[in-house]
Short mmCIF file of C-alpha atoms in Angstrom, two decimals:
data_model
loop_
_atom_site.label_atom_id
_atom_site.label_comp_id
_atom_site.label_asym_id
_atom_site.label_seq_id
_atom_site.Cartn_x
_atom_site.Cartn_y
_atom_site.Cartn_z
CA UNK A 1 97.07 84.00 -89.93
CA UNK A 2 97.09 83.90 -86.15
CA UNK A 3 100.58 84.55 -84.65
CA UNK A 4 100.91 83.34 -81.09
CA UNK A 5 103.21 84.88 -78.45
CA UNK A 6 103.04 81.87 -76.10
CA UNK A 7 102.16 78.18 -76.43
CA UNK A 8 98.43 78.67 -76.02
CA UNK A 9 95.84 78.30 -78.81
CA UNK A 10 92.55 79.89 -77.71
CA UNK A 11 89.42 77.90 -78.62
CA UNK A 12 88.09 78.91 -82.06
CA UNK A 13 84.30 79.37 -81.52
CA UNK A 14 83.56 80.08 -85.15
CA UNK A 15 81.94 76.73 -85.61
CA UNK A 16 79.20 75.88 -83.06
CA UNK A 17 79.22 72.75 -80.93
CA UNK A 18 76.48 70.42 -82.23
CA UNK A 19 73.93 70.12 -79.43
CA UNK A 20 72.59 66.73 -80.59
CA UNK A 21 72.75 63.01 -79.68
CA UNK A 22 74.15 60.05 -81.50
CA UNK A 23 70.60 58.77 -82.16
CA UNK A 24 69.38 62.13 -83.44
CA UNK A 25 72.36 62.34 -85.80
CA UNK A 26 71.20 59.11 -87.48
CA UNK A 27 67.59 60.32 -87.64
CA UNK A 28 68.68 63.62 -89.29
CA UNK A 29 70.78 61.75 -91.89
CA UNK A 30 67.88 59.35 -92.64
CA UNK A 31 65.47 62.27 -93.01
CA UNK A 32 67.68 64.12 -95.45
CA UNK A 33 69.20 61.21 -97.42
CA UNK A 34 66.96 58.14 -96.78
CA UNK A 35 68.04 56.26 -99.91
CA UNK A 36 71.75 57.02 -99.72
CA UNK A 37 74.03 54.10 -98.90
CA UNK A 38 74.97 54.49 -95.25
CA UNK A 39 76.95 51.28 -94.43
CA UNK A 40 78.77 48.64 -96.41
CA UNK A 41 80.16 45.81 -94.25
CA UNK A 42 82.93 43.75 -95.92
CA UNK A 43 84.78 40.66 -94.77
CA UNK A 44 87.07 38.11 -96.47
CA UNK A 45 85.25 35.51 -98.51
CA UNK A 46 81.84 36.97 -97.72
CA UNK A 47 79.31 39.04 -99.64
CA UNK A 48 79.09 42.64 -98.51
CA UNK A 49 76.12 43.62 -96.39
CA UNK A 50 74.59 47.01 -96.99
CA UNK A 51 72.22 49.53 -95.33
CA UNK A 52 70.74 52.76 -96.59
CA UNK A 53 70.20 55.49 -94.05
CA UNK A 54 66.49 54.71 -93.95
CA UNK A 55 67.25 50.98 -93.32
CA UNK A 56 69.79 51.76 -90.69
CA UNK A 57 67.40 54.08 -88.88
CA UNK A 58 64.65 51.43 -89.04
CA UNK A 59 66.92 48.80 -87.55
CA UNK A 60 68.26 51.17 -84.87
CA UNK A 61 64.77 52.26 -83.80
CA UNK A 62 63.62 48.68 -83.52
CA UNK A 63 66.86 47.84 -81.68
CA UNK A 64 65.96 50.61 -79.22
CA UNK A 65 62.63 48.95 -78.65
CA UNK A 66 64.28 45.54 -78.13
CA UNK A 67 66.66 47.08 -75.61
CA UNK A 68 63.98 49.00 -73.72
CA UNK A 69 62.14 45.69 -73.12
CA UNK A 70 65.22 44.56 -71.16
CA UNK A 71 67.12 47.56 -69.87
CA UNK A 72 66.32 50.89 -68.28
CA UNK A 73 67.48 54.20 -69.68
CA UNK A 74 70.76 55.12 -68.13
CA UNK A 75 72.02 51.53 -67.75
CA UNK A 76 75.29 50.41 -69.25
CA UNK A 77 75.56 47.67 -71.85
CA UNK A 78 78.82 46.29 -73.16
CA UNK A 79 79.83 45.17 -76.63
CA UNK A 80 82.63 42.64 -77.12
CA UNK A 81 82.90 42.02 -80.88
CA UNK A 82 84.86 42.97 -84.02
CA UNK A 83 83.51 45.33 -86.67
CA UNK A 84 80.33 43.48 -87.44
CA UNK A 85 77.51 45.79 -88.66
CA UNK A 86 75.29 44.71 -85.69
CA UNK A 87 77.86 46.75 -83.59
CA UNK A 88 76.65 49.97 -85.24
CA UNK A 89 72.97 48.99 -85.07
CA UNK A 90 73.51 48.52 -81.33
CA UNK A 91 75.40 51.81 -80.96
CA UNK A 92 72.56 53.77 -82.55
CA UNK A 93 69.84 51.73 -80.83
CA UNK A 94 71.45 52.22 -77.44
CA UNK A 95 71.71 55.99 -78.01
CA UNK A 96 68.03 56.18 -78.96
CA UNK A 97 67.11 54.16 -75.91
CA UNK A 98 69.12 56.39 -73.57
CA UNK A 99 71.56 53.55 -72.72
CA UNK A 100 75.31 53.90 -72.29
CA UNK A 101 77.47 51.72 -74.54
CA UNK A 102 80.62 50.17 -72.96
CA UNK A 103 83.09 49.36 -75.74
CA UNK A 104 85.61 46.45 -75.26
CA UNK A 105 88.31 45.01 -77.32
CA UNK A 106 87.32 41.60 -78.84
CA UNK A 107 90.89 40.42 -78.16
CA UNK A 108 90.42 40.66 -74.39
CA UNK A 109 90.77 37.44 -72.44
CA UNK A 110 88.80 36.26 -69.46
CA UNK A 111 90.33 38.35 -66.59
CA UNK A 112 90.41 41.43 -68.77
CA UNK A 113 86.79 41.07 -69.86
CA UNK A 114 85.73 40.42 -66.29
CA UNK A 115 87.42 43.56 -65.17
CA UNK A 116 85.80 45.66 -67.94
CA UNK A 117 82.30 44.30 -67.29
CA UNK A 118 82.64 44.70 -63.53
CA UNK A 119 84.27 48.16 -63.54
CA UNK A 120 81.70 49.58 -65.99
CA UNK A 121 78.71 48.20 -64.09
CA UNK A 122 77.44 46.59 -67.31
CA UNK A 123 73.88 45.17 -67.10
CA UNK A 124 74.41 43.33 -70.39
CA UNK A 125 76.94 42.21 -72.85
CA UNK A 126 76.69 41.65 -76.68
CA UNK A 127 79.24 39.36 -78.36
CA UNK A 128 80.04 37.28 -81.40
CA UNK A 129 80.28 33.49 -81.07
CA UNK A 130 83.85 33.31 -82.26
CA UNK A 131 86.69 35.60 -83.30
CA UNK A 132 90.15 34.81 -84.65
CA UNK A 133 89.89 31.26 -83.36
CA UNK A 134 88.62 32.16 -79.89
CA UNK A 135 85.41 30.60 -78.70
CA UNK A 136 83.87 33.85 -77.46
CA UNK A 137 80.64 32.18 -76.33
CA UNK A 138 82.51 29.75 -74.16
CA UNK A 139 84.68 32.54 -72.67
CA UNK A 140 81.59 34.59 -71.86
CA UNK A 141 80.18 31.63 -69.94
CA UNK A 142 83.34 31.37 -67.82
CA UNK A 143 83.28 35.13 -67.04
CA UNK A 144 79.58 35.63 -66.19
CA UNK A 145 79.58 33.97 -62.78
CA UNK A 146 82.10 36.54 -61.60
CA UNK A 147 79.97 39.50 -62.77
CA UNK A 148 76.42 38.81 -61.48
CA UNK A 149 75.27 42.37 -62.42
CA UNK A 150 75.26 41.31 -66.04
CA UNK A 151 71.59 40.20 -66.59
CA UNK A 152 71.73 39.63 -70.29
CA UNK A 153 74.47 37.98 -72.49
CA UNK A 154 73.36 38.35 -76.14
CA UNK A 155 74.97 36.69 -79.11
CA UNK A 156 74.93 38.89 -82.24
CA UNK A 157 74.25 35.82 -84.35
CA UNK A 158 70.47 36.00 -84.99
CA UNK A 159 70.05 39.17 -82.95
CA UNK A 160 69.19 41.36 -85.94
CA UNK A 161 66.40 38.98 -86.90
CA UNK A 162 64.87 39.35 -83.38
CA UNK A 163 65.25 43.14 -83.63
CA UNK A 164 63.36 43.25 -86.90
CA UNK A 165 60.48 41.41 -85.36
CA UNK A 166 60.31 44.00 -82.51
CA UNK A 167 57.91 46.95 -82.76
CA UNK A 168 59.41 50.42 -82.65
CA UNK A 169 58.69 52.23 -79.39
CA UNK A 170 55.74 54.58 -79.38
CA UNK A 171 57.80 57.03 -77.42
CA UNK A 172 61.52 57.22 -77.05
CA UNK A 173 63.26 58.48 -73.87
CA UNK A 174 64.47 62.07 -73.94
CA UNK A 175 68.28 62.07 -74.14
CA UNK A 176 70.35 65.08 -73.14
CA UNK A 177 73.25 65.79 -75.59
CA UNK A 178 75.47 66.42 -72.59
CA UNK A 179 74.69 63.08 -71.13
CA UNK A 180 76.83 59.94 -71.39
CA UNK A 181 76.74 57.92 -74.60
CA UNK A 182 79.77 55.71 -74.19
CA UNK A 183 82.29 54.38 -71.66
CA UNK A 184 85.65 53.60 -73.18
CA UNK A 185 88.59 52.21 -71.31
CA UNK A 186 91.85 54.15 -71.43
CA UNK A 187 95.23 54.17 -69.82
CA UNK A 188 96.16 55.62 -66.45
CA UNK A 189 98.98 55.99 -63.96
CA UNK A 190 97.96 52.80 -62.22
CA UNK A 191 98.59 50.72 -65.31
CA UNK A 192 95.01 49.40 -65.32
CA UNK A 193 92.57 50.78 -67.81
CA UNK A 194 90.16 53.43 -66.57
CA UNK A 195 86.59 53.88 -67.81
CA UNK A 196 86.27 57.32 -69.46
CA UNK A 197 82.72 58.55 -69.78
CA UNK A 198 82.05 60.44 -73.06
CA UNK A 199 79.02 62.72 -73.90
CA UNK A 200 76.88 62.61 -77.07
CA UNK A 201 77.71 66.15 -78.09
CA UNK A 202 81.43 65.56 -77.64
CA UNK A 203 81.57 62.57 -79.99
CA UNK A 204 79.16 63.89 -82.58
CA UNK A 205 80.83 67.36 -82.81
CA UNK A 206 84.34 66.00 -82.80
CA UNK A 207 83.56 63.60 -85.68
CA UNK A 208 82.06 66.51 -87.71
CA UNK A 209 85.08 68.75 -87.12
CA UNK A 210 87.54 66.00 -88.08
CA UNK A 211 85.75 65.31 -91.34
CA UNK A 212 85.72 69.00 -92.18
CA UNK A 213 89.48 69.38 -91.54
CA UNK A 214 90.45 66.31 -93.54
CA UNK A 215 89.87 68.12 -96.83
CA UNK A 216 87.80 65.43 -98.61
CA UNK A 217 84.84 66.47 -100.76
CA UNK A 218 81.49 66.68 -98.95
CA UNK A 219 79.79 63.25 -98.66
CA UNK A 220 83.04 61.45 -99.49
CA UNK A 221 82.98 57.65 -98.98
CA UNK A 222 85.13 56.62 -96.05
CA UNK A 223 86.77 53.13 -96.07
CA UNK A 224 88.34 51.84 -92.85
CA UNK A 225 89.17 48.93 -90.67
CA UNK A 226 89.62 51.07 -87.57
CA UNK A 227 88.14 49.07 -84.70
CA UNK A 228 84.71 50.23 -83.54
CA UNK A 229 85.70 49.72 -79.94
CA UNK A 230 87.94 52.80 -80.34
CA UNK A 231 86.54 56.29 -80.60
CA UNK A 232 88.30 56.59 -83.98
CA UNK A 233 86.17 53.78 -85.39
CA UNK A 234 82.73 54.34 -83.78
CA UNK A 235 83.28 58.08 -83.59
CA UNK A 236 85.23 59.87 -86.30
CA UNK A 237 84.64 57.18 -88.99
CA UNK A 238 81.01 56.17 -88.20
CA UNK A 239 79.55 59.39 -86.79
CA UNK A 240 81.62 61.53 -89.18
CA UNK A 241 80.19 59.64 -92.14
CA UNK A 242 76.60 60.08 -90.71
CA UNK A 243 77.28 63.82 -90.38
CA UNK A 244 78.27 63.97 -94.04
CA UNK A 245 75.39 61.67 -95.10
CA UNK A 246 78.18 59.63 -96.60
CA UNK A 247 78.87 55.91 -97.09
CA UNK A 248 81.04 54.12 -94.49
CA UNK A 249 82.78 51.12 -95.98
CA UNK A 250 83.64 49.07 -92.90
CA UNK A 251 85.97 46.06 -92.78
CA UNK A 252 85.05 43.45 -90.19
CA UNK A 253 88.71 42.67 -89.77
CA UNK A 254 91.74 44.21 -91.34
CA UNK A 255 92.70 42.08 -94.34
CA UNK A 256 94.86 44.00 -96.92
CA UNK A 257 93.32 42.30 -100.00
CA UNK A 258 89.75 42.72 -98.76
CA UNK A 259 90.44 46.35 -97.92
CA UNK A 260 92.04 47.17 -101.29
CA UNK A 261 89.16 45.52 -103.11
CA UNK A 262 86.62 47.48 -101.12
CA UNK A 263 88.43 50.79 -101.71
CA UNK A 264 88.36 50.07 -105.44
CA UNK A 265 84.82 48.76 -105.69
CA UNK A 266 83.19 51.54 -103.71
CA UNK A 267 85.45 54.31 -105.05
CA UNK A 268 86.42 55.32 -101.56
CA UNK A 269 87.79 58.85 -101.32
CA UNK A 270 89.04 58.60 -97.75
CA UNK A 271 90.93 55.79 -96.05
CA UNK A 272 91.42 55.80 -92.32
CA UNK A 273 93.95 53.60 -90.53
CA UNK A 274 96.85 53.43 -88.15
CA UNK A 275 100.35 53.47 -89.82
CA UNK A 276 100.67 49.68 -89.55
CA UNK A 277 97.54 49.38 -91.77
CA UNK A 278 98.91 51.88 -94.26
CA UNK A 279 102.14 49.96 -94.48
CA UNK A 280 100.43 46.60 -94.93
CA UNK A 281 98.33 47.94 -97.86
CA UNK A 282 101.34 49.41 -99.63
CA UNK A 283 103.33 46.19 -99.04
CA UNK A 284 100.64 43.93 -100.51
CA UNK A 285 102.22 42.15 -103.50
CA UNK A 286 99.07 42.63 -105.57
CA UNK A 287 98.74 46.36 -104.90
CA UNK A 288 99.27 47.24 -108.58
CA UNK A 289 96.15 45.25 -109.56
CA UNK A 290 93.77 47.67 -107.75
CA UNK A 291 92.48 51.02 -109.00
CA UNK A 292 92.87 53.41 -106.00
CA UNK A 293 92.45 56.51 -108.13
CA UNK A 294 89.35 57.80 -106.25
CA UNK A 295 91.35 58.13 -102.97
CA UNK A 296 91.92 61.75 -102.09
CA UNK A 297 92.95 61.59 -98.40
CA UNK A 298 94.64 59.06 -96.17
CA UNK A 299 93.94 59.81 -92.51
CA UNK A 300 96.16 58.26 -89.87
CA UNK A 301 96.67 58.54 -86.11
CA UNK A 302 97.80 56.60 -83.13
CA UNK A 303 101.40 57.11 -84.09
CA UNK A 304 103.56 59.18 -86.44
CA UNK A 305 103.42 58.43 -90.12
CA UNK A 306 106.97 57.80 -91.49
CA UNK A 307 107.87 60.04 -94.46
CA UNK A 308 108.44 57.07 -96.70
CA UNK A 309 104.90 55.79 -95.93
CA UNK A 310 103.27 59.14 -96.79
CA UNK A 311 105.37 59.39 -99.97
CA UNK A 312 104.46 55.86 -100.87
CA UNK A 313 100.71 56.65 -100.81
CA UNK A 314 101.25 59.79 -102.82
CA UNK A 315 103.09 57.74 -105.48
CA UNK A 316 100.55 54.90 -105.39
CA UNK A 317 97.38 56.90 -105.93
CA UNK A 318 98.08 60.67 -105.35
CA UNK A 319 96.38 60.66 -102.01
CA UNK A 320 97.33 63.39 -99.53
CA UNK A 321 97.71 62.73 -95.83
CA UNK A 322 95.84 64.11 -92.76
CA UNK A 323 97.37 63.25 -89.39
CA UNK A 324 95.27 63.32 -86.25
CA UNK A 325 96.39 63.49 -82.57
CA UNK A 326 94.29 62.92 -79.51
CA UNK A 327 93.20 60.50 -76.86
CA UNK A 328 90.04 58.74 -75.72
CA UNK A 329 89.43 61.24 -72.88
CA UNK A 330 89.04 63.92 -75.67
CA UNK A 331 86.50 61.97 -77.76
CA UNK A 332 89.14 61.71 -79.32
CA UNK A 333 90.86 64.19 -81.68
CA UNK A 334 92.46 67.46 -80.53
CA UNK A 335 94.77 68.43 -83.38
CA UNK A 336 94.80 67.56 -87.06
CA UNK A 337 96.71 68.47 -90.23
CA UNK A 338 94.99 69.65 -93.35
CA UNK A 339 95.98 67.89 -96.56
CA UNK A 340 96.78 71.33 -97.94
CA UNK A 341 99.39 71.89 -95.26
CA UNK A 342 103.09 71.71 -96.28
CA UNK A 343 104.78 68.37 -96.45
CA UNK A 344 106.86 69.12 -93.38
CA UNK A 345 103.71 70.15 -91.36
CA UNK A 346 101.93 66.96 -92.41
CA UNK A 347 104.85 64.69 -91.64
CA UNK A 348 106.40 66.26 -88.55
CA UNK A 349 103.50 67.96 -86.70
CA UNK A 350 100.13 66.99 -85.36
CA UNK A 351 98.65 70.03 -87.05
CA UNK A 352 96.61 72.77 -85.36
CA UNK A 353 93.84 72.40 -82.80
CA UNK A 354 90.34 71.67 -84.09
CA UNK A 355 87.56 74.27 -83.51
CA UNK A 356 86.14 74.56 -80.02
CA UNK A 357 89.12 73.44 -78.04
CA UNK A 358 91.85 75.36 -76.26
CA UNK A 359 95.25 73.78 -76.43
CA UNK A 360 98.31 74.79 -74.39
CA UNK A 361 101.78 73.54 -73.63
CA UNK A 362 102.51 73.82 -69.93
CA UNK A 363 105.40 73.27 -67.62
CA UNK A 364 104.68 69.89 -65.95
CA UNK A 365 106.00 71.14 -62.64
CA UNK A 366 104.44 74.64 -62.41
CA UNK A 367 101.53 74.50 -64.88
CA UNK A 368 102.69 77.73 -66.51
CA UNK A 369 102.23 78.23 -70.19
CA UNK A 370 105.51 77.55 -72.02
CA UNK A 371 107.14 80.02 -74.41
CA UNK A 372 106.75 79.22 -78.17
CA UNK A 373 108.82 76.16 -79.13
CA UNK A 374 109.56 75.04 -75.50
CA UNK A 375 108.57 71.50 -74.59
CA UNK A 376 105.89 70.86 -71.98
CA UNK A 377 102.84 68.89 -71.33
CA UNK A 378 99.94 69.08 -73.93
CA UNK A 379 96.73 70.23 -72.21
CA UNK A 380 93.27 70.73 -73.67
CA UNK A 381 90.07 72.35 -72.54
CA UNK A 382 86.74 72.36 -74.36
CA UNK A 383 83.45 70.68 -75.24
CA UNK A 384 84.95 67.36 -76.11
CA UNK A 385 86.63 66.39 -72.89
CA UNK A 386 85.29 63.40 -70.95
CA UNK A 387 82.60 63.78 -68.31
CA UNK A 388 85.06 61.99 -66.03
CA UNK A 389 86.32 58.54 -65.13
CA UNK A 390 83.39 56.48 -63.95
CA UNK A 391 83.21 56.62 -60.16
CA UNK A 392 86.89 57.76 -59.88
CA UNK A 393 86.75 61.35 -58.74
CA UNK A 394 90.29 61.37 -57.46
CA UNK A 395 91.74 60.05 -60.73
CA UNK A 396 89.52 62.44 -62.68
CA UNK A 397 90.91 65.30 -60.60
CA UNK A 398 94.50 64.11 -61.43
CA UNK A 399 93.71 64.36 -65.12
CA UNK A 400 91.48 67.46 -65.23
CA UNK A 401 92.77 70.34 -63.18
CA UNK A 402 90.84 72.90 -61.15
CA UNK A 403 90.68 75.22 -64.25
CA UNK A 404 89.06 72.51 -66.30
CA UNK A 405 92.11 71.63 -68.40
CA UNK A 406 92.69 68.04 -69.29
CA UNK A 407 96.34 67.01 -68.98
CA UNK A 408 97.15 64.53 -71.70
CA UNK A 409 100.34 63.15 -70.23
CA UNK A 410 102.04 63.73 -73.59
CA UNK A 411 104.93 66.11 -74.19
CA UNK A 412 104.95 68.51 -77.07
CA UNK A 413 105.80 71.93 -78.44
CA UNK A 414 103.78 74.55 -80.26
CA UNK A 415 104.97 77.00 -82.89
CA UNK A 416 103.74 80.54 -83.42
CA UNK A 417 101.16 79.36 -85.95
CA UNK A 418 99.63 76.91 -83.45
CA UNK A 419 101.01 73.77 -84.94
CA UNK A 420 101.78 71.16 -82.32
CA UNK A 421 104.53 68.58 -82.27
CA UNK A 422 104.30 65.55 -80.05
CA UNK A 423 107.78 64.87 -78.59
CA UNK A 424 107.19 62.18 -76.00
CA UNK A 425 105.05 60.88 -73.16
CA UNK A 426 104.96 61.64 -69.48
CA UNK A 427 102.98 58.47 -68.88
CA UNK A 428 104.51 55.10 -69.39
CA UNK A 429 102.49 53.69 -72.21
CA UNK A 430 103.31 51.74 -75.43
CA UNK A 431 101.51 52.42 -78.64
CA UNK A 432 101.60 49.44 -80.99
CA UNK A 433 99.74 49.87 -84.23
CA UNK A 434 97.45 52.44 -82.65
CA UNK A 435 96.66 50.18 -79.63
CA UNK A 436 97.47 51.48 -76.14
CA UNK A 437 99.33 48.95 -74.03
CA UNK A 438 99.99 49.44 -70.36
CA UNK A 439 103.31 47.96 -69.17
CA UNK A 440 102.38 47.63 -65.54
CA UNK A 441 99.64 45.12 -66.30
CA UNK A 442 102.18 42.88 -68.12
CA UNK A 443 104.90 43.50 -65.49
CA UNK A 444 102.60 42.44 -62.59
CA UNK A 445 101.77 39.20 -64.35
CA UNK A 446 105.41 38.42 -65.11
CA UNK A 447 106.36 39.19 -61.52
CA UNK A 448 103.89 36.62 -60.35
CA UNK A 449 105.71 33.87 -62.34
CA UNK A 450 107.88 31.89 -59.92
CA UNK A 451 110.99 31.98 -62.10
CA UNK A 452 110.90 35.80 -62.44
CA UNK A 453 112.33 37.97 -59.74
CA UNK A 454 111.54 41.20 -61.54
CA UNK A 455 110.37 42.49 -64.88
CA UNK A 456 110.19 45.68 -66.85
CA UNK A 457 108.12 46.14 -70.06
CA UNK A 458 108.85 48.92 -72.48
CA UNK A 459 108.30 50.00 -76.08
CA UNK A 460 110.98 49.74 -78.76
CA UNK A 461 110.91 51.47 -82.16
CA UNK A 462 109.29 49.36 -84.91
CA UNK A 463 109.18 50.34 -88.54
CA UNK A 464 105.78 48.68 -89.10
CA UNK A 465 103.94 48.93 -85.74
CA UNK A 466 105.42 52.15 -84.42
CA UNK A 467 106.46 50.40 -81.27
CA UNK A 468 106.95 46.75 -80.28
CA UNK A 469 106.63 45.37 -76.83
CA UNK A 470 109.84 44.26 -75.12
CA UNK A 471 110.40 42.70 -71.69
CA UNK A 472 113.52 42.76 -69.56
CA UNK A 473 113.60 39.90 -67.00
CA UNK A 474 115.61 39.43 -63.87
CA UNK A 475 115.46 35.67 -63.26
CA UNK A 476 114.92 34.19 -59.82
CA UNK A 477 118.20 32.42 -58.93
CA UNK A 478 116.27 29.76 -57.11
CA UNK A 479 114.57 28.54 -60.30
CA UNK A 480 115.82 27.57 -63.71
CA UNK A 481 115.91 30.45 -66.05
CA UNK A 482 112.56 30.64 -67.92
CA UNK A 483 112.47 30.32 -71.72
CA UNK A 484 110.71 32.99 -73.72
CA UNK A 485 108.19 30.45 -75.11
CA UNK A 486 107.26 29.57 -71.51
CA UNK A 487 106.68 33.16 -70.56
CA UNK A 488 104.84 33.86 -73.86
CA UNK A 489 102.47 30.97 -73.22
CA UNK A 490 101.96 32.11 -69.65
CA UNK A 491 100.99 35.66 -70.63
CA UNK A 492 98.78 34.46 -73.43
CA UNK A 493 96.57 32.76 -70.84
CA UNK A 494 95.73 36.17 -69.40
CA UNK A 495 96.31 38.84 -72.03
CA UNK A 496 95.34 39.70 -75.57
CA UNK A 497 97.92 38.77 -78.27
CA UNK A 498 99.06 42.32 -79.05
CA UNK A 499 100.24 42.82 -75.41
CA UNK A 500 102.62 39.81 -75.43
CA UNK A 501 106.29 40.89 -75.71
CA UNK A 502 107.99 40.38 -79.09
CA UNK A 503 111.50 40.45 -77.71
CA UNK A 504 112.91 39.33 -74.34
CA UNK A 505 116.09 40.42 -72.60
CA UNK A 506 117.76 39.44 -69.32
CA UNK A 507 119.51 41.55 -66.66
CA UNK A 508 121.11 40.98 -63.31
CA UNK A 509 119.84 44.31 -61.98
CA UNK A 510 117.61 47.12 -63.13
CA UNK A 511 118.96 50.71 -63.37
CA UNK A 512 117.28 52.99 -60.80
CA UNK A 513 117.73 56.60 -59.73
CA UNK A 514 118.59 57.82 -56.26
CA UNK A 515 115.04 57.30 -55.05
CA UNK A 516 115.02 53.68 -56.34
CA UNK A 517 112.72 54.46 -59.29
CA UNK A 518 113.22 52.33 -62.44
CA UNK A 519 114.79 54.25 -65.29
CA UNK A 520 113.42 52.64 -68.37
CA UNK A 521 115.24 55.05 -70.71
CA UNK A 522 118.53 53.53 -69.49
CA UNK A 523 117.13 50.05 -70.32
CA UNK A 524 116.37 51.24 -73.85
CA UNK A 525 119.94 52.60 -74.15
CA UNK A 526 121.35 49.22 -72.91
CA UNK A 527 119.30 47.39 -75.48
CA UNK A 528 120.32 49.70 -78.24
CA UNK A 529 123.98 49.29 -77.28
CA UNK A 530 123.70 45.52 -77.18
CA UNK A 531 124.52 45.45 -73.47
CA UNK A 532 121.63 43.18 -72.48
CA UNK A 533 121.60 39.55 -73.53
CA UNK A 534 118.59 37.85 -75.01
CA UNK A 535 116.60 35.62 -72.64
#
């Protein structure tokens, strides 16, 4: 076993980087296993829809033809939809056509969607007509006048029928594995999401390495409701399954009963989800009715898995856990535990770095490698890091240093075996159920409310979601003190539901340091001590 003398894990080059594209990955899988079940799409109160690898390739190649009739290779097209199977047909079709897919959260509201489409230079957007009670088609119509670069707005309903009437291209564009395949929005110091550009080889290889580390049998069926607009869903779940020529059982939305039934029916051997999903499945009153005996591994990321949750899964079906750590800019997984690791390593570390990536713990002030066990910023360098933030060279340079190391903004330690522990965050970001929430975006909206003189948004510990969103308000003395319901409704006009604060507190003044910078840790201490009243 490797014994380190400092907190630097050299890149393991024993496994080669896969110099292939997302589209070629599907073609290879279809050539080797054409009749194997590739995709099962499940949703509450709806019959499952299925594709073999040959069928998925046929739809993807025709989708590429459909796209090339309307877009030029290299253009960007956005997708704004939940986990419908058309999402994956579009992903593979865009890859074959040499287009760059821009992924957006279907929970985004008008201003957020407008920002994503404009900032990514999208020439088209694909969407579902409705989602969770929102009229998506109507919302698209309100946004499009503000983003004239979008030439095509395509509803997924009926799109697949059009695709299947389209001829496959005689010749497909040549696509470089090092070129862009996706733009995914991620957090930044400004509080507004930044468009990270990811390469084909980065996403394909990372997905393959994660599947190898998870310890499941080759070709194991993967069941998940991880959102496709995240790299975990469209990358490690979808591309990882294609690499294994395995079946992906994909839930359109996360519904515990539907998910449990799908795991049982399709004898899924891997389940992937954030801790909130794992908790919801175990808490389902009808859990005992389902046979989950085929499950071998439960993969989770986005937040730490509480020991009781891991033990609960082991007791329910004997499944081991594999924890992953990473971020979008790293396509996305950097470290991962092996189910064969000790219980303490699986519960209290993020595992060791995956092949092909150098990971180090560095002093945030000097950049020097820290001694073993000393906290510092987690940095990574390797094939998987982003090409850069789209048209943001200065912000790219702030994240990727002159030596090519990507600074994650997370704090951690490394032991002599290379196991990494994540201890905190340099950047001010809340992770709720695996979703990144940027406080400044919420704070700026609250500050624009006439009854609010100042606002601070922070994350508080939550047993189910990992963190919940809390807001501390300093009311404007010239106005009546606002009610939480008023502020909640105000935010909901502009933001996705998961960003809206769950708890509200009031203060007469915010704690600041000698330079006048807000000290959110002191606000957390005041809340924990009961020193702040509820709004």
